[in-house]
Coordinates of C-alpha atoms in Angstrom, one line a residue:
Chain X
M82 CA -64.0 -30.9 -8.1
P83 CA -62.9 -29.0 -10.7
S84 CA -59.6 -27.3 -9.0
Q85 CA -58.0 -30.6 -8.9
Y86 CA -57.1 -30.5 -12.4
I87 CA -55.3 -27.3 -12.4
P88 CA -52.3 -28.8 -11.4
I89 CA -53.3 -31.4 -14.6
L90 CA -53.4 -28.6 -16.4
I91 CA -50.0 -26.7 -15.7
F92 CA -48.4 -30.0 -16.0
A93 CA -50.0 -30.8 -19.5
A94 CA -48.5 -27.0 -20.4
L95 CA -44.8 -28.3 -18.8
A96 CA -45.1 -31.6 -20.6
A97 CA -45.6 -30.0 -23.9
A98 CA -43.7 -27.1 -23.7
F99 CA -40.4 -29.1 -23.3
P100 CA -39.9 -30.9 -26.4
A101 CA -41.4 -28.2 -28.2
V102 CA -38.9 -25.8 -26.9
T103 CA -36.1 -27.6 -26.7
L104 CA -37.0 -28.8 -30.7
V105 CA -36.9 -25.2 -31.3
L106 CA -33.7 -24.2 -29.4
F107 CA -31.5 -26.4 -30.5
R108 CA -32.0 -25.1 -34.1
F109 CA -29.6 -22.3 -33.4
I110 CA -27.0 -25.0 -32.5
R111 CA -27.9 -27.3 -35.2
P112 CA -25.9 -27.2 -38.7
T113 CA -27.6 -25.8 -40.9
P114 CA -29.4 -28.4 -42.6
V115 CA -28.0 -28.3 -45.9
A116 CA -29.6 -31.4 -47.4
V117 CA -30.6 -31.6 -51.4
G118 CA -31.9 -33.8 -53.4
A119 CA -32.1 -37.6 -52.8
K120 CA -31.5 -37.4 -49.3
L121 CA -35.3 -35.0 -49.0
K122 CA -37.1 -38.2 -50.9
P123 CA -38.8 -40.4 -49.0
Y124 CA -36.5 -44.0 -47.9
E125 CA -37.2 -46.7 -50.0
C126 CA -34.0 -48.7 -50.0
G127 CA -32.2 -46.9 -52.7
V128 CA -35.0 -47.0 -55.4
E129 CA -36.8 -44.4 -56.9
A130 CA -40.6 -44.7 -54.8
E131 CA -43.3 -46.6 -57.1
G132 CA -47.1 -45.6 -56.7
D133 CA -49.0 -43.1 -54.5
T134 CA -48.3 -44.1 -50.5
R135 CA -52.0 -41.8 -49.6
G136 CA -53.8 -44.6 -51.6
R137 CA -55.5 -47.7 -51.0
Y138 CA -55.0 -50.4 -48.1
S139 CA -56.2 -53.3 -46.6
V140 CA -59.9 -53.7 -45.5
R141 CA -58.9 -55.7 -42.4
F142 CA -57.4 -52.2 -40.9
Y143 CA -61.0 -50.6 -41.1
I144 CA -62.4 -53.8 -39.6
V145 CA -60.3 -54.0 -36.3
A146 CA -61.4 -50.4 -36.7
I147 CA -64.8 -51.0 -36.4
L148 CA -64.6 -53.7 -34.2
F149 CA -62.5 -51.8 -31.3
V150 CA -65.8 -49.7 -31.7
I151 CA -67.5 -52.2 -30.6
F152 CA -65.4 -53.8 -27.6
D153 CA -63.5 -50.4 -26.0
V154 CA -67.8 -49.2 -25.7
E155 CA -68.3 -52.1 -23.8
T156 CA -65.7 -51.8 -21.5
T157 CA -66.0 -48.2 -21.0
F158 CA -69.6 -49.7 -19.4
L159 CA -68.0 -51.7 -17.7
F160 CA -65.2 -49.5 -15.5
P161 CA -68.5 -47.5 -13.5
W162 CA -70.2 -50.5 -13.0
A163 CA -66.7 -52.3 -11.7
V164 CA -66.5 -49.3 -9.1
L165 CA -70.0 -49.3 -7.5
F166 CA -69.9 -53.3 -7.6
S167 CA -67.8 -53.4 -4.4
T168 CA -67.1 -49.2 -3.6
R169 CA -66.9 -48.3 0.0
H170 CA -69.5 -46.0 -0.2
E171 CA -72.4 -48.4 1.7
G172 CA -74.9 -46.2 0.1
F173 CA -73.7 -46.5 -3.8
R174 CA -73.3 -49.8 -3.6
L175 CA -74.9 -52.2 -5.6
E176 CA -76.8 -55.3 -4.5
P177 CA -74.4 -58.5 -5.4
V178 CA -75.9 -60.9 -6.8
Y179 CA -78.3 -58.3 -9.1
A180 CA -75.3 -56.5 -10.2
L181 CA -73.8 -60.0 -11.4
A182 CA -77.0 -61.1 -13.1
S183 CA -77.4 -57.8 -15.2
M184 CA -73.1 -57.9 -16.6
F185 CA -73.7 -61.3 -17.1
V186 CA -77.1 -60.2 -19.0
F187 CA -74.8 -57.1 -20.9
L188 CA -71.5 -59.4 -21.3
G189 CA -74.0 -63.0 -22.7
I190 CA -75.4 -60.4 -25.5
L191 CA -72.0 -59.1 -25.9
I192 CA -70.6 -63.3 -26.3
I193 CA -73.7 -64.3 -28.9
G194 CA -72.5 -61.4 -31.1
Y195 CA -68.2 -62.2 -30.4
V196 CA -69.4 -65.9 -31.7
W197 CA -71.1 -64.9 -34.9
L198 CA -68.4 -62.9 -35.8
Y199 CA -65.9 -65.4 -35.3
R200 CA -67.8 -68.2 -37.4
K201 CA -68.0 -65.2 -39.5
G202 CA -64.2 -65.4 -39.7
A203 CA -64.6 -61.6 -39.1
L204 CA -61.3 -62.3 -36.3
E205 CA -59.6 -63.8 -39.1
W206 CA -56.6 -61.7 -40.1
V207 CA -56.0 -63.9 -42.9
Chain K
M5 CA -49.3 -9.8 -7.9
H6 CA -50.9 -11.5 -4.5
S7 CA -53.2 -14.2 -6.3
L8 CA -50.2 -15.7 -7.5
I9 CA -48.5 -16.1 -3.9
D10 CA -51.6 -17.6 -3.3
F11 CA -52.0 -19.8 -6.3
L12 CA -47.9 -21.0 -5.3
L13 CA -48.9 -21.7 -1.6
T14 CA -51.8 -23.9 -2.3
Y15 CA -50.0 -25.8 -5.8
W16 CA -46.5 -25.6 -4.6
V17 CA -46.6 -29.3 -4.3
Q18 CA -48.0 -30.3 -6.9
L19 CA -46.1 -27.9 -9.4
V20 CA -42.6 -28.9 -8.0
C21 CA -43.7 -32.7 -8.4
A22 CA -44.5 -31.8 -12.0
V23 CA -41.0 -29.8 -13.1
I24 CA -39.5 -33.2 -11.3
I25 CA -41.2 -35.4 -13.7
V26 CA -40.6 -32.9 -16.8
A27 CA -37.1 -32.8 -16.1
V28 CA -36.1 -36.1 -14.7
L29 CA -38.4 -38.6 -17.0
P30 CA -35.6 -37.9 -20.3
L31 CA -32.8 -38.7 -18.4
V32 CA -34.6 -41.5 -16.5
A33 CA -35.8 -42.8 -20.3
G34 CA -32.0 -42.6 -21.5
Y35 CA -30.7 -45.2 -18.7
I36 CA -34.1 -47.2 -19.2
V37 CA -32.2 -47.1 -22.7
L38 CA -28.6 -48.0 -21.2
M39 CA -30.3 -50.7 -19.0
E40 CA -32.1 -52.3 -22.1
R41 CA -28.7 -52.9 -23.5
K42 CA -26.6 -54.3 -20.6
V43 CA -29.6 -56.7 -19.9
M44 CA -29.8 -57.8 -24.3
A45 CA -25.4 -57.9 -23.6
D46 CA -25.9 -59.9 -20.4
M47 CA -28.7 -62.0 -22.2
Q48 CA -26.5 -62.6 -25.2
A49 CA -22.8 -62.7 -23.8
R50 CA -21.1 -60.1 -24.4
L51 CA -20.2 -56.7 -22.4
G52 CA -22.2 -53.7 -24.2
P53 CA -21.8 -50.2 -23.5
M54 CA -18.4 -49.6 -22.0
R55 CA -16.4 -47.0 -23.5
V56 CA -18.5 -43.9 -22.7
G57 CA -18.1 -43.1 -18.7
P58 CA -17.1 -46.4 -16.5
H59 CA -19.3 -49.3 -17.2
G60 CA -21.0 -46.9 -19.6
L61 CA -22.5 -44.8 -17.2
L62 CA -22.3 -41.4 -18.9
Q63 CA -24.0 -43.2 -22.4
P64 CA -27.1 -41.2 -22.4
I65 CA -25.9 -38.7 -22.2
A66 CA -23.4 -38.8 -24.7
D67 CA -26.6 -40.0 -27.2
A68 CA -29.0 -37.4 -26.0
L69 CA -26.2 -34.6 -26.7
K70 CA -25.8 -36.3 -30.4
L71 CA -29.2 -36.6 -31.2
L72 CA -29.5 -33.1 -30.4
I73 CA -27.1 -31.6 -32.2
K74 CA -27.8 -33.8 -35.5
E75 CA -28.2 -32.6 -39.1
D76 CA -32.6 -32.1 -38.5
I77 CA -34.2 -33.3 -42.0
I78 CA -37.6 -32.8 -43.1
P79 CA -38.3 -34.8 -46.6
D80 CA -39.7 -32.9 -49.2
E81 CA -42.6 -34.6 -49.7
A82 CA -43.7 -34.5 -46.1
D83 CA -46.8 -32.4 -44.9
K84 CA -44.5 -30.2 -43.0
A85 CA -47.5 -28.5 -40.1
I86 CA -48.2 -32.6 -38.9
F87 CA -44.6 -33.7 -38.8
W88 CA -43.7 -31.3 -36.7
V89 CA -46.4 -31.7 -34.3
A90 CA -46.6 -34.7 -34.6
P91 CA -43.8 -36.6 -32.4
L92 CA -44.9 -33.4 -29.6
I93 CA -48.5 -35.2 -28.8
S94 CA -46.5 -38.5 -28.3
V95 CA -44.5 -37.1 -25.5
T96 CA -47.1 -34.9 -24.6
A97 CA -49.3 -37.5 -24.0
G98 CA -46.9 -40.1 -22.4
M99 CA -46.0 -37.8 -19.7
L100 CA -49.4 -36.4 -18.8
A101 CA -50.4 -39.9 -18.1
M102 CA -47.9 -40.1 -15.5
S103 CA -49.8 -36.7 -13.5
T104 CA -52.1 -39.1 -11.7
L105 CA -50.2 -41.9 -10.9
A106 CA -49.1 -41.9 -7.1
I107 CA -44.9 -42.7 -6.7
G108 CA -44.7 -43.0 -3.0
P109 CA -47.8 -41.5 -0.3
W110 CA -46.0 -38.5 -1.1
F111 CA -45.5 -37.7 -4.4
Q112 CA -48.3 -37.2 -6.8
I113 CA -49.3 -34.2 -9.4
A114 CA -53.3 -35.1 -9.1
D115 CA -55.5 -37.3 -6.9
L116 CA -58.2 -37.5 -9.6
N117 CA -61.3 -39.6 -8.0
I118 CA -61.5 -40.4 -11.5
G119 CA -57.5 -41.5 -11.5
L120 CA -57.5 -45.0 -13.6
L121 CA -59.6 -43.6 -16.4
F122 CA -58.0 -40.5 -17.1
I123 CA -54.3 -42.4 -17.3
V124 CA -56.5 -45.0 -19.8
G125 CA -57.7 -42.5 -21.4
I126 CA -54.6 -39.8 -21.5
S127 CA -52.0 -42.4 -22.7
A128 CA -54.2 -43.7 -25.7
L129 CA -53.7 -40.1 -27.2
G130 CA -50.2 -40.9 -27.6
I131 CA -51.5 -43.6 -30.8
F132 CA -52.0 -39.9 -32.8
G133 CA -48.7 -38.8 -32.9
I134 CA -47.8 -42.2 -33.9
V135 CA -51.0 -42.8 -36.6
L136 CA -50.1 -38.8 -37.9
G137 CA -46.2 -39.0 -38.0
G138 CA -46.6 -42.5 -40.0
W139 CA -49.0 -40.4 -42.6
S140 CA -47.6 -36.9 -42.8
S141 CA -44.2 -38.7 -43.6
N142 CA -45.2 -39.6 -47.3
S143 CA -43.6 -42.6 -47.1
H144 CA -45.6 -46.5 -47.6
Y145 CA -43.3 -47.9 -44.7
S146 CA -44.4 -45.4 -42.3
L147 CA -47.6 -45.0 -43.3
L148 CA -47.6 -49.3 -42.9
G149 CA -46.4 -49.5 -39.5
A150 CA -48.2 -46.5 -38.3
L151 CA -51.5 -48.5 -39.4
R152 CA -50.4 -52.3 -37.6
S153 CA -49.5 -49.3 -34.5
A154 CA -52.9 -48.2 -34.7
A155 CA -54.8 -51.8 -35.2
Q156 CA -52.3 -53.5 -32.6
L157 CA -53.3 -50.6 -30.3
V158 CA -57.4 -51.0 -30.3
S159 CA -57.0 -54.7 -30.5
Y160 CA -54.9 -54.6 -27.3
E161 CA -56.6 -51.9 -25.6
T162 CA -59.8 -54.0 -25.1
A163 CA -58.0 -56.8 -23.6
A164 CA -56.1 -54.5 -21.4
G165 CA -59.1 -51.5 -20.3
M166 CA -61.3 -56.0 -19.0
A167 CA -58.1 -56.8 -17.4
I168 CA -58.6 -53.3 -15.1
V169 CA -61.5 -53.8 -15.0
G170 CA -60.7 -57.1 -12.9
A171 CA -58.6 -55.3 -10.5
L172 CA -61.1 -52.6 -9.8
M173 CA -64.0 -54.7 -9.2
L174 CA -61.9 -56.1 -6.7
A175 CA -60.7 -52.0 -5.2
G176 CA -64.0 -50.7 -5.8
T177 CA -62.5 -47.1 -7.0
L178 CA -60.4 -45.0 -9.7
S179 CA -58.2 -43.0 -7.3
T180 CA -55.1 -44.3 -7.7
R181 CA -54.1 -43.9 -3.9
E182 CA -57.8 -45.7 -2.8
I183 CA -56.5 -48.9 -5.1
I184 CA -53.2 -49.1 -3.4
A185 CA -55.1 -48.3 0.3
T186 CA -57.7 -51.1 -0.4
Q187 CA -54.6 -53.2 -1.0
N188 CA -53.4 -52.6 1.9
D189 CA -56.5 -53.5 3.6
Y190 CA -57.3 -56.8 2.1
G191 CA -53.8 -57.8 3.0
V192 CA -53.0 -58.8 -0.4
W193 CA -52.0 -57.6 -3.4
F194 CA -54.8 -58.0 -6.3
V195 CA -52.1 -60.1 -8.7
F196 CA -52.8 -63.3 -6.1
A197 CA -56.4 -62.1 -5.6
A198 CA -56.5 -62.4 -10.1
P199 CA -53.4 -63.8 -11.6
V200 CA -55.0 -64.0 -14.8
G201 CA -55.8 -60.9 -14.9
F202 CA -52.2 -59.3 -14.7
F203 CA -51.2 -61.9 -17.2
I204 CA -53.3 -60.1 -19.5
Y205 CA -52.5 -56.9 -18.5
V206 CA -48.5 -58.1 -18.9
V207 CA -49.2 -59.3 -22.5
A208 CA -51.5 -56.8 -23.3
S209 CA -49.4 -53.8 -22.4
I210 CA -46.5 -55.1 -24.2
A211 CA -48.7 -54.8 -27.8
E212 CA -49.4 -51.3 -26.2
T213 CA -46.1 -50.1 -25.6
N214 CA -44.7 -51.8 -29.1
R215 CA -42.8 -53.5 -27.8
A216 CA -40.5 -57.0 -29.1
P217 CA -42.3 -60.0 -29.1
F218 CA -44.7 -57.3 -30.4
D219 CA -43.1 -54.6 -32.4
L220 CA -44.5 -54.8 -35.8
P221 CA -45.0 -51.3 -36.4
E222 CA -40.9 -50.9 -36.3
A223 CA -40.5 -54.5 -37.2
E224 CA -36.8 -53.4 -39.0
S225 CA -36.9 -56.6 -40.8
E226 CA -40.0 -56.2 -42.7
L227 CA -40.6 -52.1 -42.7
V228 CA -37.3 -50.3 -42.2
A229 CA -38.3 -49.1 -38.7
G230 CA -42.0 -48.4 -39.5
Y231 CA -43.4 -45.0 -38.5
M232 CA -40.2 -43.6 -37.8
T233 CA -38.6 -44.6 -41.2
E234 CA -38.6 -41.1 -42.4
Y235 CA -37.8 -39.4 -38.6
S236 CA -34.0 -38.3 -37.6
G237 CA -32.2 -36.9 -34.9
F238 CA -33.5 -35.0 -32.1
R239 CA -37.3 -35.4 -33.8
W240 CA -36.4 -39.7 -33.7
A241 CA -35.8 -39.1 -29.9
L242 CA -38.7 -37.6 -28.9
Y243 CA -40.6 -41.0 -30.2
F244 CA -38.1 -43.0 -28.7
L245 CA -39.0 -40.7 -25.2
A246 CA -42.4 -41.1 -25.8
E247 CA -42.3 -45.6 -26.0
Y248 CA -39.8 -45.6 -23.2
T249 CA -42.7 -42.9 -20.8
N250 CA -45.6 -45.5 -22.1
M251 CA -42.8 -47.9 -20.9
V252 CA -42.7 -46.5 -17.7
V253 CA -46.5 -45.7 -17.4
V254 CA -47.8 -49.1 -18.0
A255 CA -45.3 -50.4 -15.4
S256 CA -46.7 -48.2 -12.9
I257 CA -50.7 -48.9 -14.0
A258 CA -49.3 -52.8 -13.0
T259 CA -48.0 -51.4 -10.1
T260 CA -50.3 -49.4 -8.9
L261 CA -53.0 -52.4 -9.6
F262 CA -51.4 -56.2 -9.7
L263 CA -48.8 -55.2 -7.6
G264 CA -49.0 -53.2 -4.3
G265 CA -47.9 -49.6 -5.7
W266 CA -46.0 -48.6 -2.8
L267 CA -46.2 -51.4 -0.5
R268 CA -43.9 -53.0 1.3
P269 CA -44.0 -56.3 0.8
F270 CA -45.9 -58.4 3.6
A271 CA -47.3 -54.3 4.8
G272 CA -49.5 -55.7 7.6
T273 CA -47.0 -58.2 9.1
R274 CA -44.9 -57.1 12.2
A275 CA -42.7 -60.2 12.1
F276 CA -41.9 -59.5 8.7
N277 CA -40.7 -55.8 9.7
F278 CA -37.2 -56.0 9.1
L279 CA -37.5 -56.0 5.4
D280 CA -37.3 -52.1 5.9
F281 CA -34.0 -52.3 5.9
L282 CA -34.2 -54.3 2.1
P283 CA -34.0 -50.7 0.5
S284 CA -30.7 -49.6 2.2
V285 CA -28.7 -53.6 2.7
L286 CA -29.4 -53.6 -1.6
L287 CA -28.4 -50.2 -2.1
L288 CA -25.1 -50.5 -0.2
G289 CA -24.5 -53.5 -2.2
V290 CA -24.6 -51.2 -5.4
A291 CA -22.4 -48.9 -3.7
G292 CA -20.2 -51.9 -2.2
Y293 CA -19.8 -53.2 -6.0
C294 CA -19.1 -49.8 -7.5
F295 CA -16.6 -49.6 -5.1
Y296 CA -14.7 -52.7 -5.9
R297 CA -15.0 -52.1 -9.9
A298 CA -13.3 -48.7 -9.0
P299 CA -9.6 -49.4 -9.3
K300 CA -10.3 -51.9 -11.8
Q301 CA -10.9 -48.6 -14.3
P302 CA -8.8 -48.2 -16.4
V303 CA -8.6 -44.4 -16.8
K304 CA -8.3 -42.2 -13.8
I305 CA -11.1 -40.1 -14.4
Q306 CA -13.4 -42.9 -14.7
K307 CA -11.8 -44.3 -11.4
M308 CA -13.4 -41.2 -9.8
V309 CA -16.5 -41.4 -11.7
L310 CA -17.6 -44.8 -10.3
A311 CA -16.2 -43.9 -6.7
A312 CA -18.3 -41.0 -7.5
V313 CA -21.5 -42.7 -8.3
G314 CA -20.4 -45.1 -5.1
A315 CA -21.1 -43.1 -2.7
M316 CA -24.0 -41.0 -3.7
I317 CA -25.7 -44.5 -3.4
I318 CA -24.8 -44.8 -0.2
L319 CA -26.1 -41.3 0.1
V320 CA -29.5 -42.8 -0.9
A321 CA -28.7 -45.9 1.7
L322 CA -28.6 -43.7 4.5
I323 CA -31.2 -41.4 3.3
L324 CA -33.5 -44.4 3.4
A325 CA -31.9 -45.8 6.8
A326 CA -32.5 -43.0 8.6
P327 CA -36.1 -42.9 9.1
L328 CA -35.8 -46.6 10.6
L329 CA -32.8 -45.5 12.6
A330 CA -34.0 -42.3 14.4
P331 CA -36.0 -42.3 17.6
A332 CA -39.7 -42.7 17.1
G333 CA -42.0 -39.7 16.3
S334 CA -39.1 -37.6 15.6
F335 CA -39.7 -35.4 12.4
V336 CA -36.6 -38.2 10.7
A337 CA -38.9 -41.0 11.2
S338 CA -41.8 -39.5 10.4
M339 CA -40.6 -39.1 6.4
K340 CA -40.1 -42.8 6.4
A341 CA -43.7 -43.3 4.6
G342 CA -42.6 -41.5 2.1
L343 CA -39.2 -42.0 1.4
H344 CA -39.4 -45.9 1.5
G345 CA -42.9 -46.0 0.1
A346 CA -41.4 -43.8 -3.8
F347 CA -38.3 -46.9 -3.2
W348 CA -40.8 -49.7 -2.9
F349 CA -42.5 -48.6 -6.4
L350 CA -40.2 -47.6 -8.2
L351 CA -38.2 -50.8 -7.6
K352 CA -41.5 -52.6 -9.0
V353 CA -42.0 -50.8 -11.7
G354 CA -38.4 -51.6 -12.8
L355 CA -38.7 -54.9 -12.1
Y356 CA -41.9 -54.7 -14.5
I357 CA -39.5 -53.2 -17.0
Y358 CA -36.7 -55.5 -16.7
L359 CA -39.7 -58.2 -17.3
F360 CA -40.8 -56.6 -20.1
M361 CA -36.4 -56.4 -21.7
W362 CA -36.6 -60.5 -20.8
L363 CA -39.3 -60.9 -22.2
R364 CA -38.1 -59.0 -25.5
F365 CA -34.5 -61.3 -25.8
T366 CA -36.5 -64.5 -25.1
F367 CA -39.3 -64.3 -27.7
P368 CA -39.2 -63.9 -31.7
R369 CA -41.3 -61.9 -33.1
Y370 CA -45.0 -62.6 -34.0
R371 CA -46.7 -62.4 -37.6
F372 CA -49.1 -60.3 -37.8
D373 CA -51.8 -62.4 -38.9
Q374 CA -50.4 -64.7 -35.2
L375 CA -50.5 -60.7 -33.4
M376 CA -54.2 -60.7 -34.3
R377 CA -55.1 -63.7 -33.6
L378 CA -54.0 -63.8 -29.6
G379 CA -55.1 -59.9 -29.8
W380 CA -59.3 -61.0 -30.3
Q381 CA -59.5 -64.8 -30.5
F382 CA -57.5 -65.6 -26.8
L383 CA -57.0 -61.9 -24.7
I384 CA -60.5 -60.4 -25.0
P385 CA -62.6 -63.8 -24.7
L386 CA -60.2 -64.5 -22.2
S387 CA -60.5 -61.0 -20.3
I388 CA -64.5 -61.2 -20.7
V389 CA -64.3 -64.5 -18.8
N390 CA -62.2 -63.1 -16.1
V391 CA -63.9 -60.4 -15.9
M392 CA -67.1 -62.7 -14.7
G393 CA -64.8 -65.0 -12.6
I394 CA -63.9 -62.4 -10.3
G395 CA -67.6 -61.1 -10.1
V396 CA -68.4 -64.5 -9.2
A397 CA -65.9 -65.3 -6.6
L398 CA -67.1 -61.9 -5.2
V399 CA -70.7 -62.4 -4.9
L400 CA -69.4 -66.2 -3.6
H401 CA -68.3 -64.9 -0.7
R402 CA -70.5 -61.3 0.0
H403 CA -73.7 -63.1 -0.4
F404 CA -72.7 -66.5 -0.3
G405 CA -70.4 -66.3 3.0
W406 CA -68.1 -68.5 1.4
S407 CA -64.1 -67.4 2.2
H408 CA -62.0 -66.1 0.5
W409 CA -59.2 -68.5 0.3
T410 CA -62.1 -71.4 -1.4
A411 CA -63.7 -68.6 -4.1
F412 CA -60.8 -66.7 -5.9
P413 CA -58.5 -70.1 -6.1
L414 CA -62.2 -72.0 -7.4
T415 CA -62.4 -69.5 -10.3
T416 CA -59.4 -68.8 -11.1
I417 CA -58.9 -72.4 -12.1
L418 CA -62.5 -72.2 -14.0
T419 CA -60.7 -69.5 -15.6
L420 CA -57.3 -70.8 -16.5
A421 CA -59.6 -74.2 -18.0
V422 CA -61.1 -71.6 -20.3
A423 CA -57.7 -70.1 -21.2
G424 CA -56.4 -73.8 -21.9
L425 CA -60.3 -74.7 -24.1
L426 CA -59.4 -71.4 -25.9
A427 CA -55.7 -72.1 -26.7
A428 CA -56.5 -75.0 -28.1
A429 CA -59.1 -73.9 -30.3
G430 CA -57.1 -71.0 -31.2
E431 CA -53.9 -73.9 -32.3
K432 CA -56.8 -76.0 -33.9
Q433 CA -57.4 -73.1 -35.7
E434 CA -53.6 -72.2 -36.9
K435 CA -53.5 -76.1 -38.2
T436 CA -56.4 -75.5 -40.8
H437 CA -54.7 -72.1 -42.0
A438 CA -51.4 -73.8 -42.3
I439 CA -53.1 -76.5 -44.3
V440 CA -54.7 -74.1 -46.7
G441 CA -51.8 -71.9 -47.0
E442 CA -50.2 -75.4 -48.7
E443 CA -52.6 -76.4 -50.6
A444 CA -52.7 -72.6 -51.8

């Protein structure tokens, strides 16, 4: 029911407002920032920062992101399945053996893919 | 005007809960930091904070005041707007995840029928704050910390999700309230039915909250302070608040799913009803220690503060004892569910957070490739096998009429065997890589 989400909406507004309002209000109490020069430069252990921070970085991060999509979608599919597997509402409950078999097929395909990734070395960081 | 009054009459309980959570969570986070420093000191045979207030009890308040009035620095090269808003995203996401958690049967903002899915979804939003903060700082350390944090979170999110799926198969519902009610009906917490799932969730939740031994996004020895390098003062405090809020959230999820939520140990057994007195006795013990230490404080004001703390704890103990001593059926006796539920829930959350600290001070930090190997090559396959094992156990019970006491131990042992195989494979691979590294 949508009305259940009204308290959450109010809570979200409160939770977002609290840090923002504190941050703004204490500006009047804080000393005015007088920092100049090196204090406003990015920290680099006391030397000038070299190179572009918006440049390239390791391709591994992209691979992890792609793998995450596969496995997280699988988890998302399993959430409703797990609820229907043993819900208390008798009419909606899946027949146990059929439900388990379909889940094994689903996860079986995933495991085949996983083994392939493992063999390819996609799960290795180094 | 009239509709406003109607609105307040309908939602006053939820509103009060929301205001309490927003007001109290920063304080709780501060005191978890104090607890962590004290536990760390104890494990390293030191005293920890002792100066600000008796036994350092006022340290969090002093720290908060200091952070609030510190100079506010935004680096020149930073992306100002994103830099400003990033910590707010983290804090808001962390707090919002508290909204469907039931802290005791009375204290809950909204009981959604998709409660747990909502928490998992919202708490994952906190990573946007970290990534945006690290990117907008325009510093190498920040960017690397943010990338590491993102990679780590997505690697362990799947394992945590699958561990949750395992518990959901036992519960058959996503509503936090009904999950706890199911554990009450079964008379056994899900940690005993799915111990491997609980283990996976513990490891994954430590990694998700960026805690040691998986605190690579903010590893001091490698990345200065990771994604928070350029943040200082109150903005830094907001990231810290977000981190500790997330700890409370994952501890609450684990408590709800695996540790029986607000249920007392042996909630269904009459012979253990004397455990109802445990909260009061525990608190009286703590109060007694406060009174014992009070005269030994160096300054008069500290003696008074510690005695006042002791008196407050005695008051709470009396409030918890009142429903037990009042005649049955009276209004006071009817408050037992709410008060004791909240106590047991918070006690379990506290113990889970203590476990986090214990692990932090026991294990050395992982290397990033080890972290990824643990996530992708051990936890994820193990969590998939865990879901299969629980499914098999439930079908053996429901369709083939096996008893719970044979079906669940059998599949748990099989899952543990798979865990052993995976660990052995990982060990072997680590050795091969070590040799390759030496040759190179």
